[in-house]
Short mmCIF file of C-alpha atoms and ligand atoms in Angstrom, two decimals:
data_model
loop_
_atom_site.label_atom_id
_atom_site.label_comp_id
_atom_site.label_asym_id
_atom_site.label_seq_id
_atom_site.Cartn_x
_atom_site.Cartn_y
_atom_site.Cartn_z
CA MET A 297 -9.07 -21.09 -16.44
CA ASN A 298 -5.78 -20.90 -18.63
CA ASP A 299 -2.86 -22.86 -17.64
CA PHE A 300 0.09 -21.01 -15.59
CA ARG A 301 3.13 -21.40 -14.18
CA PHE A 302 3.75 -18.97 -11.21
CA PHE A 303 7.19 -18.45 -9.42
CA SER A 304 7.22 -16.03 -6.58
CA PRO A 305 10.27 -16.32 -4.71
CA THR A 306 10.02 -13.53 -2.27
CA ARG A 307 10.17 -13.76 1.47
CA PHE A 308 8.28 -11.21 3.10
CA VAL A 309 8.83 -9.29 6.15
CA PHE A 310 5.91 -6.91 6.75
CA GLY A 311 4.87 -4.78 9.58
CA ARG A 312 5.85 -1.90 12.14
CA GLY A 313 9.59 -1.47 12.50
CA ALA A 314 10.26 -4.39 9.75
CA CYS A 315 13.25 -1.86 8.41
CA ASP A 316 14.95 -2.15 11.89
CA ARG A 317 15.42 -6.05 11.01
CA THR A 318 16.92 -6.02 7.61
CA GLY A 319 20.33 -6.70 8.44
CA GLU A 320 19.34 -9.51 10.67
CA GLU A 321 17.14 -11.14 7.60
CA LEU A 322 20.15 -10.35 5.26
CA ALA A 323 22.68 -12.03 7.72
CA ALA A 324 20.00 -15.13 8.27
CA LEU A 325 20.04 -15.42 4.45
CA GLY A 326 23.84 -15.56 4.49
CA TYR A 327 24.92 -12.22 2.97
CA LYS A 328 27.63 -10.36 3.95
CA ARG A 329 28.10 -7.32 1.71
CA ALA A 330 25.12 -5.09 0.69
CA LEU A 331 25.22 -2.34 -1.88
CA ILE A 332 22.71 0.03 -0.80
CA VAL A 333 20.83 1.95 -3.50
CA TYR A 334 18.58 4.90 -2.98
CA GLY A 335 16.83 7.66 -4.40
CA GLN A 336 17.18 11.82 -4.10
CA GLY A 337 17.19 12.06 -0.62
CA SER A 338 13.67 10.97 0.90
CA VAL A 339 15.42 8.14 3.06
CA VAL A 340 17.97 10.17 4.36
CA ARG A 341 15.30 13.14 5.44
CA THR A 342 12.94 10.52 7.12
CA GLY A 343 15.99 8.74 8.90
CA THR A 344 15.03 5.27 7.16
CA LEU A 345 18.45 4.82 5.72
CA ASP A 346 20.01 5.48 9.35
CA ARG A 347 17.92 2.86 10.50
CA VAL A 348 18.75 0.26 8.00
CA LYS A 349 22.47 1.08 8.16
CA ALA A 350 22.34 0.73 11.96
CA SER A 351 20.59 -2.68 11.64
CA LEU A 352 23.24 -3.64 9.11
CA ASP A 353 26.03 -2.82 11.41
CA ALA A 354 24.18 -4.61 14.20
CA ALA A 355 24.00 -7.91 12.01
CA GLY A 356 27.71 -7.42 11.04
CA VAL A 357 26.52 -6.84 7.17
CA ALA A 358 29.26 -4.44 5.20
CA TYR A 359 27.80 -1.84 3.04
CA GLU A 360 28.71 0.49 0.37
CA GLU A 361 26.32 3.01 -1.27
CA LEU A 362 24.68 4.41 -4.49
CA SER A 363 22.57 7.39 -3.83
CA GLY A 364 20.76 9.88 -5.89
CA VAL A 365 18.75 7.58 -8.23
CA ARG A 366 16.34 9.56 -9.60
CA PRO A 367 12.45 8.72 -10.49
CA ASN A 368 12.08 7.14 -13.55
CA PRO A 369 15.90 5.56 -12.95
CA GLU A 370 18.51 6.47 -15.73
CA ILE A 371 20.66 3.97 -17.08
CA THR A 372 23.75 6.40 -16.12
CA SER A 373 23.17 5.32 -12.24
CA VAL A 374 22.93 1.71 -13.31
CA ARG A 375 26.59 1.52 -14.68
CA GLU A 376 27.69 3.26 -12.02
CA GLY A 377 26.03 1.05 -9.70
CA VAL A 378 27.38 -1.98 -11.47
CA LYS A 379 30.99 -0.52 -11.08
CA LEU A 380 30.49 -0.03 -7.31
CA ALA A 381 29.00 -3.58 -6.90
CA ARG A 382 31.90 -5.26 -8.60
CA ASP A 383 34.62 -3.03 -6.81
CA PHE A 384 32.95 -3.62 -3.63
CA SER A 385 32.74 -7.35 -3.94
CA ALA A 386 28.70 -6.85 -3.09
CA ASP A 387 27.02 -9.99 -2.53
CA VAL A 388 23.50 -8.59 -2.33
CA VAL A 389 21.70 -5.50 -3.83
CA LEU A 390 19.61 -3.45 -1.38
CA PRO A 391 17.69 -0.89 -2.59
CA VAL A 392 16.00 1.49 0.07
CA GLY A 393 13.13 3.23 -1.75
CA GLY A 394 10.41 2.96 -4.34
CA GLY A 395 10.19 1.60 -7.74
CA SER A 396 12.97 3.61 -9.07
CA ALA A 397 15.54 2.42 -6.66
CA MET A 398 14.50 -1.20 -6.55
CA ASP A 399 14.26 -1.13 -10.35
CA ALA A 400 17.88 0.26 -10.60
CA ALA A 401 18.81 -2.15 -8.15
CA LYS A 402 17.67 -5.11 -10.14
CA ALA A 403 19.73 -3.55 -13.24
CA ILE A 404 22.68 -3.36 -11.17
CA ALA A 405 22.26 -7.20 -9.68
CA LEU A 406 21.80 -8.22 -13.55
CA GLY A 407 24.88 -5.97 -14.84
CA ALA A 408 27.39 -7.17 -12.08
CA THR A 409 27.54 -10.49 -13.48
CA TYR A 410 27.57 -9.56 -17.09
CA ASP A 411 30.69 -8.54 -19.26
CA GLY A 412 29.02 -6.22 -21.60
CA ASP A 413 26.96 -2.97 -21.07
CA VAL A 414 24.09 -3.69 -19.03
CA TRP A 415 21.43 -1.95 -21.33
CA ASP A 416 21.78 -4.63 -23.61
CA PHE A 417 19.20 -6.58 -21.69
CA TRP A 418 16.74 -3.67 -22.08
CA ARG A 419 17.17 -3.20 -25.90
CA LYS A 420 16.86 -7.19 -26.21
CA ARG A 421 20.29 -7.53 -27.37
CA ALA A 422 21.42 -9.90 -24.95
CA VAL A 423 19.48 -12.25 -22.57
CA PRO A 424 20.63 -12.05 -18.78
CA ALA A 425 21.87 -15.46 -17.34
CA ASP A 426 22.84 -14.62 -13.70
CA ARG A 427 22.18 -12.11 -11.05
CA LEU A 428 23.40 -10.77 -7.76
CA PRO A 429 20.24 -11.19 -5.14
CA VAL A 430 18.25 -8.07 -4.66
CA ALA A 431 16.77 -7.51 -1.18
CA CYS A 432 14.13 -4.64 -0.93
CA VAL A 433 13.31 -2.13 1.85
CA VAL A 434 10.10 -0.69 0.30
CA THR A 435 9.18 2.92 0.98
CA ILE A 436 6.59 3.67 -1.47
CA PRO A 437 3.95 1.03 -2.29
CA ALA A 438 3.04 1.68 -6.04
CA SER A 439 5.32 -0.39 -8.31
CA GLY A 440 5.22 -3.61 -6.81
CA SER A 441 8.71 -4.27 -8.19
CA GLU A 442 9.71 -5.81 -4.61
CA ALA A 443 8.24 -8.85 -5.82
CA SER A 444 7.62 -8.34 -9.64
CA ASN A 445 9.53 -9.80 -12.16
CA SER A 446 9.98 -6.71 -13.87
CA SER A 447 12.70 -3.63 -14.20
CA VAL A 448 12.10 -0.46 -16.13
CA ILE A 449 14.97 1.50 -16.86
CA SER A 450 15.26 4.85 -19.26
CA ASN A 451 18.12 5.63 -21.62
CA ASP A 452 17.83 9.90 -21.72
CA GLU A 453 20.38 9.63 -24.79
CA GLU A 454 18.30 7.28 -26.81
CA HIS A 455 14.97 8.67 -25.59
CA LEU A 456 13.93 5.48 -24.46
CA LYS A 457 12.04 3.76 -21.32
CA CYS A 458 12.12 0.21 -21.56
CA GLY A 459 11.30 -2.74 -19.56
CA LEU A 460 12.73 -6.23 -18.85
CA GLY A 461 10.77 -9.22 -17.54
CA THR A 462 12.75 -12.09 -16.13
CA ASP A 463 12.49 -14.47 -13.30
CA LEU A 464 16.03 -13.35 -12.53
CA ASN A 465 14.38 -9.69 -11.42
CA ARG A 466 12.46 -11.47 -8.41
CA PRO A 467 13.93 -9.98 -5.27
CA VAL A 468 14.44 -12.73 -2.55
CA LEU A 469 13.46 -10.40 0.11
CA ALA A 470 10.97 -7.75 0.67
CA VAL A 471 10.71 -5.56 3.77
CA ASN A 472 7.48 -3.70 3.83
CA ASP A 473 7.44 -1.45 6.94
CA PRO A 474 4.07 0.59 6.22
CA GLU A 475 5.31 3.23 8.96
CA LEU A 476 7.74 4.20 6.46
CA THR A 477 5.17 5.30 4.01
CA PHE A 478 3.68 7.84 6.58
CA THR A 479 6.05 10.82 4.92
CA LEU A 480 4.78 10.19 1.48
CA PRO A 481 3.52 13.24 -0.31
CA PRO A 482 -0.23 12.94 -1.24
CA TYR A 483 0.61 13.14 -5.02
CA GLN A 484 3.12 10.09 -4.42
CA THR A 485 0.51 8.50 -2.73
CA ALA A 486 -1.97 8.95 -4.94
CA ALA A 487 0.13 7.68 -7.91
CA GLY A 488 0.75 4.67 -6.23
CA VAL A 489 -2.46 3.66 -5.56
CA THR A 490 -3.34 4.38 -9.42
CA ASP A 491 -0.15 2.39 -10.49
CA MET A 492 -1.48 -0.85 -8.15
CA ILE A 493 -4.60 -0.33 -9.49
CA ALA A 494 -3.62 -0.45 -12.90
CA HIS A 495 -1.45 -3.61 -12.52
CA ILE A 496 -4.58 -5.26 -11.29
CA MET A 497 -6.62 -4.15 -14.10
CA GLU A 498 -3.99 -4.90 -16.98
CA ARG A 499 -4.61 -8.58 -15.92
CA PHE A 500 -8.00 -8.23 -15.43
CA PHE A 501 -8.65 -7.00 -18.98
CA SER A 502 -6.64 -9.39 -20.49
CA GLY A 503 -9.10 -10.47 -23.30
CA GLN A 504 -9.05 -14.11 -21.73
CA PRO A 505 -12.49 -15.06 -20.12
CA GLY A 506 -12.85 -14.94 -16.33
CA VAL A 507 -11.82 -16.84 -13.57
CA ALA A 508 -13.76 -16.61 -10.56
CA VAL A 509 -10.87 -17.12 -8.03
CA THR A 510 -8.61 -14.71 -9.50
CA ASP A 511 -11.31 -12.02 -10.56
CA ASN A 512 -12.51 -12.31 -6.66
CA ILE A 513 -9.09 -11.75 -5.46
CA ALA A 514 -8.41 -9.34 -7.76
CA LEU A 515 -11.45 -6.91 -7.52
CA GLY A 516 -11.36 -7.64 -3.89
CA MET A 517 -7.88 -6.07 -3.81
CA ILE A 518 -9.10 -2.92 -5.78
CA ARG A 519 -11.94 -2.69 -3.29
CA ALA A 520 -9.63 -2.63 -0.17
CA VAL A 521 -7.23 -0.12 -1.81
CA MET A 522 -10.35 2.37 -2.86
CA ASP A 523 -11.55 2.10 0.58
CA ALA A 524 -8.05 2.71 2.22
CA ALA A 525 -6.99 5.39 -0.06
CA PRO A 526 -9.11 8.09 0.98
CA ARG A 527 -8.41 7.29 4.50
CA VAL A 528 -4.75 8.22 4.33
CA MET A 529 -5.49 10.94 2.44
CA GLU A 530 -7.37 12.37 5.12
CA ASN A 531 -4.73 10.80 7.97
CA PRO A 532 -1.25 10.18 6.44
CA GLU A 533 -0.32 8.20 9.58
CA ASP A 534 -3.35 5.74 9.61
CA TYR A 535 -1.17 2.48 9.88
CA ASP A 536 -3.93 0.23 9.03
CA ALA A 537 -5.11 2.13 5.81
CA ARG A 538 -1.16 2.45 4.82
CA ALA A 539 -0.75 -1.40 5.79
CA ASN A 540 -3.73 -2.43 3.38
CA ILE A 541 -2.39 -0.02 0.23
CA MET A 542 1.09 -1.42 0.90
CA TRP A 543 0.07 -5.29 0.88
CA VAL A 544 -2.00 -4.68 -2.10
CA GLY A 545 0.76 -2.85 -3.92
CA THR A 546 2.93 -6.26 -3.62
CA LEU A 547 0.56 -8.63 -4.33
CA ALA A 548 -1.16 -6.27 -7.65
CA HIS A 549 2.21 -7.08 -9.45
CA ASN A 550 3.62 -10.50 -7.86
CA GLY A 551 1.62 -12.19 -10.78
CA LEU A 552 -1.29 -13.46 -8.33
CA ALA A 553 -3.66 -11.23 -9.54
CA GLY A 554 -3.56 -12.70 -13.20
CA LEU A 555 -3.50 -16.25 -12.70
CA GLY A 556 -5.38 -18.25 -15.23
CA LEU A 557 -6.10 -15.13 -17.08
CA GLY A 558 -2.68 -15.00 -19.24
CA ASN A 559 -2.63 -15.16 -22.88
CA PRO A 560 -1.68 -18.96 -23.83
CA GLY A 561 2.05 -18.41 -25.01
CA GLY A 562 2.22 -14.62 -24.13
CA ARG A 563 1.89 -12.28 -21.28
CA ASP A 564 -0.28 -12.15 -18.17
CA GLY A 565 -2.07 -9.58 -19.07
CA ASP A 566 -2.83 -6.67 -21.85
CA TRP A 567 -0.12 -4.16 -20.42
CA THR A 568 -1.07 -1.53 -23.39
CA CYS A 569 -1.72 1.35 -21.03
CA HIS A 570 1.70 0.55 -19.28
CA GLY A 571 3.11 0.67 -22.71
CA MET A 572 1.75 3.85 -23.47
CA GLU A 573 2.42 5.34 -20.34
CA HIS A 574 6.20 4.57 -20.51
CA GLU A 575 6.38 6.63 -23.69
CA LEU A 576 4.74 9.47 -21.81
CA SER A 577 7.27 9.17 -18.79
CA ALA A 578 10.22 8.64 -21.50
CA PHE A 579 9.03 12.00 -23.31
CA ASP A 580 9.11 13.90 -19.98
CA THR A 581 10.84 12.12 -17.16
CA SER A 582 9.35 14.31 -14.63
CA ILE A 583 6.13 12.71 -15.04
CA THR A 584 5.09 10.25 -12.42
CA HIS A 585 4.08 6.86 -13.67
CA GLY A 586 1.03 6.50 -11.69
CA ALA A 587 -0.36 9.77 -12.92
CA GLY A 588 0.29 9.07 -16.57
CA LEU A 589 -1.59 5.87 -15.63
CA ALA A 590 -4.54 7.89 -14.64
CA VAL A 591 -5.10 9.49 -17.58
CA ILE A 592 -4.28 6.71 -20.26
CA PHE A 593 -6.04 3.72 -19.01
CA PRO A 594 -9.59 5.36 -18.75
CA ALA A 595 -8.96 6.92 -22.38
CA TRP A 596 -7.72 3.31 -23.31
CA MET A 597 -11.12 1.86 -21.84
CA ARG A 598 -13.33 3.95 -23.64
CA TYR A 599 -11.83 3.20 -26.75
CA VAL A 600 -11.82 -0.71 -26.41
CA TRP A 601 -14.47 -1.71 -24.05
CA ARG A 602 -16.90 -3.02 -26.85
CA GLU A 603 -14.46 -5.67 -27.99
CA HIS A 604 -15.20 -7.42 -24.32
CA PRO A 605 -18.20 -5.52 -22.40
CA GLU A 606 -18.67 -8.68 -20.21
CA ARG A 607 -15.26 -7.96 -18.40
CA PHE A 608 -16.42 -4.09 -17.94
CA LEU A 609 -19.53 -5.42 -16.75
CA GLU A 610 -18.15 -7.64 -14.11
CA PHE A 611 -15.52 -5.11 -13.00
CA GLY A 612 -18.34 -2.58 -12.52
CA ARG A 613 -20.64 -4.84 -10.60
CA GLN A 614 -17.69 -5.81 -8.10
CA VAL A 615 -16.07 -2.41 -7.90
CA PHE A 616 -18.84 -0.22 -7.98
CA GLY A 617 -21.93 -1.96 -7.89
CA ILE A 618 -23.11 -0.85 -10.92
CA GLU A 619 -25.65 -3.08 -12.92
CA PRO A 620 -27.16 -2.48 -16.26
CA VAL A 621 -30.78 -0.92 -16.30
CA ASP A 622 -32.96 -4.00 -16.96
CA PRO A 623 -36.65 -2.79 -18.10
CA ALA A 624 -37.97 -6.18 -16.49
CA VAL A 625 -37.04 -5.20 -12.97
CA ASP A 626 -36.02 -1.55 -12.81
CA ASP A 627 -38.94 1.18 -12.81
CA LEU A 628 -38.22 3.22 -15.84
CA SER A 629 -41.21 5.38 -15.75
CA GLY A 630 -39.34 8.42 -15.38
CA ILE A 631 -37.52 7.96 -18.87
CA ASP A 632 -38.83 8.84 -22.08
CA GLU A 633 -36.37 7.35 -24.16
CA GLU A 634 -36.44 3.34 -25.09
CA ILE A 635 -33.66 1.81 -23.05
CA THR A 636 -32.46 -0.99 -25.16
CA PRO A 637 -30.47 -3.92 -23.92
CA GLU A 638 -27.28 -2.37 -25.87
CA ARG A 639 -27.89 0.93 -24.41
CA ALA A 640 -27.93 -0.60 -21.19
CA VAL A 641 -24.89 -2.14 -21.37
CA ALA A 642 -23.16 1.07 -22.87
CA ASP A 643 -24.54 3.26 -20.18
CA ALA A 644 -23.28 0.66 -17.33
CA VAL A 645 -19.85 0.50 -19.06
CA GLU A 646 -19.45 4.35 -19.42
CA GLU A 647 -20.65 5.08 -15.61
CA THR A 648 -17.75 2.42 -14.56
CA ILE A 649 -15.25 4.31 -16.35
CA ASP A 650 -16.52 7.58 -15.26
CA GLU A 651 -16.53 6.40 -11.78
CA LEU A 652 -13.06 4.89 -11.95
CA GLN A 653 -11.80 8.41 -13.43
CA GLU A 654 -13.63 10.16 -10.82
CA PHE A 655 -11.78 8.17 -7.98
CA PHE A 656 -8.22 8.87 -9.48
CA VAL A 657 -9.08 12.25 -9.75
CA SER A 658 -10.60 12.84 -6.04
CA LEU A 659 -7.08 11.46 -5.27
CA GLY A 660 -5.16 14.65 -7.06
CA MET A 661 -4.36 12.97 -10.29
CA PRO A 662 -4.63 14.50 -13.36
CA ARG A 663 -7.48 13.74 -16.00
CA THR A 664 -5.77 14.88 -19.27
CA LEU A 665 -2.51 14.84 -21.05
CA SER A 666 -2.98 18.74 -21.24
CA GLU A 667 -2.33 18.84 -17.42
CA PHE A 668 1.57 17.46 -18.31
CA GLY A 669 1.37 20.62 -20.62
CA MET A 670 1.34 18.13 -23.90
CA THR A 671 0.00 18.85 -26.99
CA ALA A 672 -1.07 17.22 -29.99
CA GLU A 673 2.18 17.69 -31.92
CA ASP A 674 3.70 15.96 -28.70
CA VAL A 675 1.59 12.83 -29.29
CA GLU A 676 3.63 12.26 -32.31
CA LYS A 677 6.96 12.12 -30.51
CA LEU A 678 5.51 9.30 -28.28
CA LEU A 679 4.95 6.76 -31.34
CA PRO A 680 8.50 5.93 -32.30
CA GLY A 681 9.40 4.65 -28.91
CA LEU A 682 6.17 2.60 -28.84
CA LYS A 683 7.18 1.19 -32.06
CA ILE A 684 10.53 0.40 -30.51
CA ASN A 685 9.09 -1.23 -27.23
CA ARG A 686 5.54 -2.85 -28.45
CA GLY A 687 6.06 -3.30 -32.44
CA GLU A 688 3.33 -2.32 -35.07
CA LYS A 689 0.82 -3.98 -33.38
CA PHE A 690 0.23 -4.68 -29.23
CA GLY A 691 -2.49 -5.46 -26.73
CA SER A 692 -4.92 -8.70 -26.40
CA PHE A 693 -7.86 -7.22 -25.01
CA MET A 694 -7.94 -5.58 -28.15
CA GLN A 695 -5.51 -5.67 -30.82
CA LEU A 696 -4.16 -2.04 -31.58
CA THR A 697 -2.12 -0.50 -34.47
CA LEU A 698 -0.01 2.68 -33.72
CA ASP A 699 -2.80 4.56 -35.28
CA ASP A 700 -5.13 3.24 -32.38
CA ALA A 701 -2.48 4.68 -29.78
CA ARG A 702 -2.35 7.97 -31.53
CA GLN A 703 -6.13 8.05 -31.18
CA ILE A 704 -6.19 7.46 -27.67
CA TYR A 705 -3.29 9.72 -26.83
CA LEU A 706 -5.38 12.35 -28.58
CA SER A 707 -8.58 11.55 -26.85
CA ALA A 708 -6.58 12.14 -23.60
CA LEU A 709 -5.42 15.61 -24.55
O1 NZQ B 201 13.98 9.91 -4.54
P1 NZQ B 201 13.52 10.04 -3.09
O2 NZQ B 201 14.03 11.38 -2.87
O3 NZQ B 201 13.69 8.87 -2.31
O4 NZQ B 201 12.05 10.34 -3.43
C1 NZQ B 201 11.01 9.81 -3.94
C2 NZQ B 201 10.69 9.96 -5.45
O5 NZQ B 201 10.78 11.52 -5.62
C3 NZQ B 201 9.70 9.85 -3.27
N1 NZQ B 201 9.40 8.94 -1.92
C4 NZQ B 201 9.71 7.42 -1.68
N2 NZQ B 201 9.35 6.96 -0.89
C5 NZQ B 201 9.23 8.12 -0.16
C6 NZQ B 201 9.26 9.06 -0.96
N3 NZQ B 201 8.89 10.41 -0.19
C7 NZQ B 201 8.66 10.38 0.98
N4 NZQ B 201 8.57 9.43 1.84
C8 NZQ B 201 8.59 8.02 1.53
N5 NZQ B 201 8.66 7.36 2.21
O6 NZQ B 201 8.63 9.32 -4.02
C9 NZQ B 201 8.97 9.86 -5.25
C10 NZQ B 201 8.80 8.53 -6.25
O7 NZQ B 201 9.55 7.40 -6.05
P2 NZQ B 201 9.87 6.38 -7.21
O8 NZQ B 201 10.49 5.47 -6.82
O9 NZQ B 201 10.09 6.95 -8.30
O10 NZQ B 201 8.31 5.71 -7.26
P3 NZQ B 201 7.47 4.63 -7.61
O11 NZQ B 201 7.54 3.46 -6.73
O12 NZQ B 201 6.10 4.55 -8.07
O13 NZQ B 201 8.34 3.94 -8.92
C11 NZQ B 201 8.00 4.33 -10.21
C12 NZQ B 201 8.97 3.34 -11.38
O14 NZQ B 201 8.58 2.36 -11.16
C13 NZQ B 201 8.24 1.63 -12.38
C14 NZQ B 201 8.01 3.39 -13.04
O15 NZQ B 201 7.92 2.91 -14.35
C15 NZQ B 201 8.88 4.11 -12.63
O16 NZQ B 201 10.02 4.21 -13.12
N6 NZQ B 201 7.70 0.65 -12.26
C16 NZQ B 201 8.34 -0.30 -12.26
C17 NZQ B 201 7.68 -1.80 -12.32
C18 NZQ B 201 8.17 -3.05 -11.89
N7 NZQ B 201 9.49 -3.03 -11.56
O17 NZQ B 201 7.55 -3.87 -11.41
C19 NZQ B 201 6.26 -1.79 -12.33
C20 NZQ B 201 5.52 -0.52 -12.87
O18 NZQ B 201 4.42 -0.60 -13.59
C21 NZQ B 201 6.40 0.65 -12.80
O19 NZQ B 201 6.66 0.66 -14.65
ZN1 ZN B 202 2.88 0.52 -12.92
#
């Protein structure tokens, strides 16, 4: 087990009606002036915004609002929010929504205490030193942003989507009310489930040897979410299934799922698939992050698994109950070809990757990049951004070059 530092300062308020307690929770923490940040109207239509505002009114917390943050949030909204936060003298930023509202809010929180242009942080031209606190009301379990150290922001003018990881990004409060997720469209539910599984897998496949405690937490969470996802597809108001998905979404990305698996001196996972997906949603901002991951992750797995087959065997065993065929134990009388040990491993790994991909597809996720309308020429347009964000070589499970990334994208067309 590798050494680690783990900082997860977020206070969680979880359960039915939790969003009605937002005001009292903020007041108890001493906040008096909240900048509410939300997306393109779902929280207005569902009544969630009104409920949050009513709770702020009841607790004597004043508020100002920034609306219209789009999925794959853009720096223009962030700059607008920085100005609002300053003009209003906000002492807390309160996103009500998903990863997009939360990431925009985190960016606003950093920008409000910085004299330069907030985009500097995402282009690594400056390092943040301070922030306003962020408190999240989560309406879609997916990004895990409500407890993560990350914020991902797009800049359309520069054709970039960049992440920024810093403990300053960790929210002080996350209000997880599973009932708020009853209204999610199936596609967003599925993309969220895919994203949280991807957050666990980025860490599981870090390239470092397994850690029993972390592997069991991580793969147990994947089993729980794979059990719950079909249930919410069948019945969107299945509270227990929604609640399990929501809590996995948070724990998948607060750091817990990678403890001891981190790369010494580096990141707590491989993160190549996230890097490759971010280029997709930078290229076409209508691509949903989780849907992009549903295509990229299996393609990456097929390309790299031979580097550490033992991790894929462990994953297949714990998640899908897949074991390599063993001629000493299994009855192979109906099979003509010789099953070598290498062949048995390859078959088990391929079956594992196929099962994972079929699970994503069964939820309504795409299988190929062509389903986003992408072509081989488009693949070339993804590589310059990848180079800016990841450099010429990246990845820890297997070190890849930009040419490897090209091959993986092409294999997913
Ligand atoms: O914009 P509105 O109208 O609110 O609608 C949203 C949006 O269209 C809708 N929605 C959210 N809650 C709903 C709802 N519709 C009905 N009922 C509800 N309860 O769902 C759509 C997607 O929302 P969004 O916030 O974009 O989704 P998500 O949480 O998946 O966030 C995606 C963003 O997070 C980034 C992604 O790259 C992407 O930009 N990520 C952030 C991470 C982090 N900060 O740690 C990690 C992730 O890996 C990810 O990269
Ligand atoms: Zn993600």
